[in-house]
Amino acid sequence: MNEKERKAGSEQQLSRRDMLKMLGGSAAGMSMAKIAGLGGSAAALLSGMPAGAQTKVEIWTGFGQGRMADAMQGAIDNFAAENPEFAPEHIIVPWGEIHDRVIAATSAGSPPDAYRGWAWIVGDAAIGALTNLQPYVDAADVDLMDFWPATLNQMKYQGDVHAMSISTIVLFMYYNKDRMREGGLDPDNPPKTVAELDEQGAVLNDIADDGEILRLGFAPTLPSKQVWDWGAAFGSQYWDESEGNIALDQEAWVELLNWYKGYGDKFGVENLAGYHSTYSGNGFGRNSPQGIYYTGLISFWVIGSWLFNDMGEYGPDVDFGVAPIPTLESADDARPGTSIGNMYFVPANCANPDGGFAFANYMSSSPYVTINKALPDSVMPSRPSLANLPEVEEEGAWTVLARDEILPNTLERPSFPGNGFLGGALNEAVDHVMFNDADPAEVIADAVARSRREVERMRG
Amino acid sequence: MLRLKRDPQSQPNSWRTDNLPAWGLFFVAPWIIGFIAFTVYPFFASLYYSFTNFNIINLTPRWVGLDNYVELFTADPLFWTSINNSIRYAALLLVFATVFDIFIAYLLSQNVRFLSIYRTIFFFPVLVPVVAASLTWIWILNPRYGLMNGLLDLIGVKGPNWLASPDTAMYSLIFIGVWGSGRSVIVYLSGFNDIPRQLYEAADIDGASGIQKFWRITLPLLSPQIFFNVVTLIIFSLQSFSEVYIMTQGGPANSTLLYALNLYNRAFRDYAMGYASALAWIMFLLILGLTLIIFKFLSGKVIYER
């Protein structure tokens, strides 16, 4: 806190009488607001709080450990310093539970004022779970043109902004240069096409006589199937805006499912599943030097840019590189995966939507956050103005690759209601083809039909 | 106003009982209120919701009649997959757990040294929280580094991918279910201890073999405990959720997608509360039907009188 802020703080000191008045007024105001179904900002007005009094902003994120916990706390402290009218309170919720818990809390009428989630959650607007931020955006005169177009689309539901994006995840193909050298491959020429990836991955497999995989070159199911991204790399779209419904490219998906199946057949699907099961604990050991990425147990893999700094932290001796996801040469509109906005949401009926929006807007626009939060998380800022900061370029070659080569070419993962269901159905389709020898054309048609029904259901 | 008055006609420590029903109601009121709010109301509310399109946020369900039920039976492959998996899981668990528990209870009913230690060992899994047990089993069943395959390796057997293969994942869950069925062992043990010794002595005098004694004395007199355990095991196994949620998430390839997990996914992953309510009511009717069938065919065979 600087001298000016300390002075401002001391001027706001209250006498005991004022404090009692304020608490009494606040309690009465809150009761009235509760009865009338008003939000926290209205409650503050009713309570007669002195100008400059703080309102609490409850923020939920999953940044609970390691460098990202420190970075998040730093961002929150900076927000509090820049916005003395708000008193942010950070509550850590495991990433795997955060969405469910927010939905449950929203249903119960006590959600946080802001929380961190991902682009697909924008679909929650269809069930009324999110505050429409468009009026706040208009009032604050937010420059929406200063977002990546794909990210901006993901922030919107039916034309209105329902989320503020802090950063945009792109996917990299990571490759272990040590393993490539070991296998006689050129580490300066990583695969650019699916065919090259198949070929180079096969060279680096280490298989026991009984078929057990000892070290893996590449398989599209490890660490996860990445169905959205490989779908884009095979030239499929997901959503038809004019029709307002799911629209997958059937031909591309049949080819993709056959590709997955080919890997199941090549390794033996049981061997592949066994390898996955052996190492999948704790996110494939993402936060451990024994993790699969840092020990040469996999040579090529596709995952978000967010792993980049983990590689430096947990595998400092691993010589690795990153490149765009290889694409299918024969596909007309093949893309290097999809992009996913990391978003801050303001749940519907939260106590302090003003504070929630202020925080979300701060996180999406602050250079401090870009430098001290997004970059340590190795994700690209969602605003080109921030992505062009000198500190971003100085961070490393990955930022330029993500910003200039990948982001402009990725397929935007649309924010439609039921996209979580579609993701689940696509993963099931891969399993059915690999394990049950199901017909790719049938399973993909079934997945699309069921997902379309779900879209209709969510629209009510 | 309720009052407890000392009755001058009675013993010094007794109280007039005029208001006893009212006092009884007063003391059980918290439970009754909780029961109505958290059991009775949700029970009937879910029936209503099962005929609606309803998500958890928007509290204005839209009436869709029988649409949810029609879709369940005609257009939802996961419904049939989960029904099939749950029935298979319940049936196999019932058979293996019953045989295993009776066998263990029989051993524990013998008069041997360290009996209390053995009994504790078999009851111990009941005391372990499901989450802790499930996470431990994930490691035990790890294909390469797990204890199970390590032991198999010692005798020259290559262990399978327990939880990662559609062929073995369900059996792994059943095995874990049997491991955790110590509560049934205690019930069977009490049954064994209740069987009069003189029946066995009389059978010995008549020259009955061990097998004959088991079929003619032990099993009939154990039938109340078997009946109780069969009914409760079927109900609990059809509702199994936590273990499969933690260990397999229904995979691989939906081979362990149990009914309760499918219901959970539809309710809390897809927020299709109306649809999930329909699933819940089908499950309720299924369990009710199975229980009635068991009562009809087995209750007459249970011997309560000794």
CSV table of N, CA and C in Angstrom, one decimal, chain A residues 99-100 103 106-107 127-129 210 212-214 270 273-274 277-279 421 428 431-432 435-436 446 450 453-454 457 460, chain B residues 53 55-58 62 68 71 75 77-78 142-145 158 161 164-167 253-254 264 266 268 270-272 275:
chain,number,residue,atom,x,y,z
A,99,HIS,N,-17.3,-26.0,-11.2
A,99,HIS,CA,-18.5,-25.7,-12.0
A,99,HIS,C,-19.7,-26.3,-11.3
A,100,ASP,N,-19.6,-27.6,-10.9
A,100,ASP,CA,-20.8,-28.2,-10.2
A,100,ASP,C,-21.1,-27.4,-8.9
A,103,ILE,N,-22.9,-24.2,-9.7
A,103,ILE,CA,-24.3,-24.4,-10.2
A,103,ILE,C,-25.2,-24.7,-8.9
A,106,THR,N,-25.6,-21.5,-7.0
A,106,THR,CA,-26.5,-20.6,-7.8
A,106,THR,C,-27.9,-21.0,-7.6
A,107,SER,N,-28.1,-22.3,-7.6
A,107,SER,CA,-29.5,-22.8,-7.4
A,107,SER,C,-30.0,-22.5,-6.0
A,127,ILE,N,-29.5,-21.8,-19.4
A,127,ILE,CA,-30.4,-22.2,-18.3
A,127,ILE,C,-30.5,-21.1,-17.2
A,128,GLY,N,-30.0,-19.9,-17.6
A,128,GLY,CA,-30.2,-18.8,-16.7
A,128,GLY,C,-29.2,-18.8,-15.5
A,129,ALA,N,-28.0,-19.4,-15.7
A,129,ALA,CA,-27.1,-19.5,-14.6
A,129,ALA,C,-26.1,-18.4,-14.5
A,210,ASP,N,5.8,-59.1,-25.2
A,210,ASP,CA,4.4,-59.5,-25.0
A,210,ASP,C,3.4,-58.3,-25.4
A,212,GLU,N,3.5,-55.2,-24.2
A,212,GLU,CA,3.3,-54.2,-23.2
A,212,GLU,C,4.1,-52.9,-23.7
A,213,ILE,N,3.5,-51.8,-23.6
A,213,ILE,CA,4.2,-50.6,-24.0
A,213,ILE,C,5.1,-50.1,-22.9
A,214,LEU,N,6.4,-50.0,-23.2
A,214,LEU,CA,7.4,-49.5,-22.2
A,214,LEU,C,7.6,-48.0,-22.2
A,270,GLU,N,-5.9,-53.0,-25.4
A,270,GLU,CA,-5.7,-53.3,-23.9
A,270,GLU,C,-4.3,-52.8,-23.5
A,273,ALA,N,-4.7,-49.0,-23.2
A,273,ALA,CA,-5.5,-48.6,-22.0
A,273,ALA,C,-4.6,-48.9,-20.7
A,274,GLY,N,-3.8,-50.0,-20.8
A,274,GLY,CA,-3.0,-50.3,-19.6
A,274,GLY,C,-1.9,-49.2,-19.4
A,277,SER,N,-3.7,-46.2,-18.0
A,277,SER,CA,-4.1,-46.5,-16.6
A,277,SER,C,-2.9,-46.5,-15.6
A,278,THR,N,-1.8,-46.9,-16.1
A,278,THR,CA,-0.6,-47.0,-15.2
A,278,THR,C,-0.1,-45.6,-14.8
A,279,TYR,N,-0.2,-44.7,-15.8
A,279,TYR,CA,0.5,-43.4,-15.5
A,279,TYR,C,-0.5,-42.2,-15.3
A,421,PHE,N,-22.2,-32.1,-23.3
A,421,PHE,CA,-22.8,-33.4,-23.6
A,421,PHE,C,-22.2,-33.9,-24.9
A,428,GLU,N,-17.2,-41.0,-26.0
A,428,GLU,CA,-17.8,-42.3,-26.0
A,428,GLU,C,-17.7,-43.0,-27.4
A,431,ASP,N,-14.3,-44.5,-27.8
A,431,ASP,CA,-14.3,-45.7,-27.0
A,431,ASP,C,-15.0,-46.9,-27.7
A,432,HIS,N,-16.1,-46.6,-28.2
A,432,HIS,CA,-16.9,-47.7,-28.9
A,432,HIS,C,-16.2,-48.2,-30.1
A,435,PHE,N,-12.8,-50.0,-28.6
A,435,PHE,CA,-13.0,-51.2,-27.7
A,435,PHE,C,-14.0,-52.2,-28.3
A,436,ASN,N,-15.1,-51.6,-28.9
A,436,ASN,CA,-16.2,-52.5,-29.3
A,436,ASN,C,-16.3,-52.7,-30.8
A,446,ASP,N,-25.1,-41.3,-34.2
A,446,ASP,CA,-25.8,-41.4,-33.0
A,446,ASP,C,-25.4,-40.3,-32.0
A,450,ARG,N,-28.0,-37.6,-30.5
A,450,ARG,CA,-28.3,-37.4,-29.1
A,450,ARG,C,-27.9,-36.0,-28.6
A,453,ARG,N,-30.5,-33.5,-29.5
A,453,ARG,CA,-31.7,-33.5,-28.6
A,453,ARG,C,-31.4,-32.8,-27.3
A,454,GLU,N,-30.1,-32.9,-26.9
A,454,GLU,CA,-29.7,-32.2,-25.6
A,454,GLU,C,-29.8,-30.7,-25.8
A,457,ARG,N,-33.3,-29.7,-25.5
A,457,ARG,CA,-33.7,-29.8,-24.1
A,457,ARG,C,-33.3,-28.6,-23.3
A,460,GLY,N,-35.0,-25.5,-23.6
A,460,GLY,CA,-36.3,-25.5,-23.0
A,460,GLY,C,-37.4,-25.7,-24.0
B,53,ASN,N,-39.5,-30.7,-18.4
B,53,ASN,CA,-38.1,-30.4,-18.8
B,53,ASN,C,-37.7,-29.3,-17.7
B,55,ASN,N,-34.3,-27.7,-15.5
B,55,ASN,CA,-32.9,-27.7,-15.1
B,55,ASN,C,-32.8,-27.1,-13.7
B,56,ILE,N,-31.7,-27.2,-13.1
B,56,ILE,CA,-31.5,-26.9,-11.6
B,56,ILE,C,-31.6,-25.4,-11.4
B,57,ILE,N,-31.4,-24.6,-12.3
B,57,ILE,CA,-31.3,-23.1,-12.1
B,57,ILE,C,-32.7,-22.5,-12.3
B,58,ASN,N,-33.3,-22.8,-13.5
B,58,ASN,CA,-34.6,-22.2,-13.8
B,58,ASN,C,-35.7,-23.0,-13.1
B,62,ARG,N,-41.0,-27.1,-17.4
B,62,ARG,CA,-42.0,-27.1,-18.5
B,62,ARG,C,-42.6,-28.5,-18.6
B,68,ASN,N,-40.0,-37.7,-21.3
B,68,ASN,CA,-38.8,-38.2,-20.7
B,68,ASN,C,-38.7,-39.8,-20.7
B,71,GLU,N,-38.4,-41.2,-24.2
B,71,GLU,CA,-37.0,-41.1,-24.7
B,71,GLU,C,-36.1,-42.1,-24.0
B,75,ALA,N,-34.8,-44.1,-27.0
B,75,ALA,CA,-33.8,-43.3,-27.8
B,75,ALA,C,-32.5,-43.1,-26.9
B,77,PRO,N,-29.4,-45.0,-25.6
B,77,PRO,CA,-28.7,-46.2,-25.4
B,77,PRO,C,-28.0,-46.4,-24.1
B,78,LEU,N,-27.7,-45.2,-23.5
B,78,LEU,CA,-27.0,-45.3,-22.2
B,78,LEU,C,-27.9,-45.8,-21.1
B,142,ASN,N,-3.2,-50.9,-10.1
B,142,ASN,CA,-2.4,-50.3,-11.2
B,142,ASN,C,-1.7,-51.5,-12.0
B,143,PRO,N,-1.9,-51.4,-13.3
B,143,PRO,CA,-1.4,-52.6,-14.1
B,143,PRO,C,0.1,-52.9,-14.0
B,144,ARG,N,0.9,-51.8,-13.9
B,144,ARG,CA,2.3,-52.1,-13.8
B,144,ARG,C,2.9,-52.0,-12.4
B,145,TYR,N,2.5,-51.1,-11.6
B,145,TYR,CA,3.1,-50.9,-10.3
B,145,TYR,C,2.2,-51.3,-9.2
B,158,LYS,N,0.9,-63.0,-15.6
B,158,LYS,CA,0.8,-61.6,-16.0
B,158,LYS,C,-0.6,-61.0,-15.7
B,161,ASN,N,-5.2,-55.5,-17.0
B,161,ASN,CA,-5.4,-54.1,-16.8
B,161,ASN,C,-6.7,-54.0,-16.0
B,164,ALA,N,-8.8,-50.9,-16.4
B,164,ALA,CA,-8.7,-50.2,-17.7
B,164,ALA,C,-9.2,-51.1,-18.9
B,165,SER,N,-9.7,-52.3,-18.6
B,165,SER,CA,-10.2,-53.1,-19.6
B,165,SER,C,-11.7,-53.4,-19.4
B,166,PRO,N,-12.4,-53.3,-20.5
B,166,PRO,CA,-13.9,-53.6,-20.4
B,166,PRO,C,-14.1,-55.0,-19.9
B,167,ASP,N,-13.1,-55.9,-20.2
B,167,ASP,CA,-13.3,-57.3,-19.8
B,167,ASP,C,-13.2,-57.5,-18.3
B,253,ALA,N,-15.2,-47.6,-22.1
B,253,ALA,CA,-16.3,-47.8,-23.1
B,253,ALA,C,-17.6,-48.1,-22.4
B,254,ASN,N,-17.9,-47.4,-21.3
B,254,ASN,CA,-19.2,-47.5,-20.6
B,254,ASN,C,-19.4,-48.9,-20.0
B,264,TYR,N,-26.6,-39.6,-12.1
B,264,TYR,CA,-25.8,-38.5,-11.7
B,264,TYR,C,-25.3,-37.6,-12.9
B,266,ARG,N,-26.6,-37.3,-15.8
B,266,ARG,CA,-27.7,-36.6,-16.4
B,266,ARG,C,-28.1,-35.4,-15.6
B,268,PHE,N,-26.3,-33.8,-12.9
B,268,PHE,CA,-25.3,-32.8,-12.4
B,268,PHE,C,-24.2,-32.6,-13.4
B,270,ASP,N,-25.2,-32.7,-17.0
B,270,ASP,CA,-26.0,-32.1,-18.1
B,270,ASP,C,-27.1,-31.3,-17.6
B,271,TYR,N,-27.4,-31.3,-16.3
B,271,TYR,CA,-28.4,-30.5,-15.6
B,271,TYR,C,-29.8,-30.8,-16.2
B,272,ALA,N,-30.0,-32.0,-16.7
B,272,ALA,CA,-31.3,-32.4,-17.2
B,272,ALA,C,-32.1,-33.0,-16.0
B,275,TYR,N,-35.2,-35.2,-16.7
B,275,TYR,CA,-34.9,-36.5,-17.3
B,275,TYR,C,-34.3,-37.4,-16.2
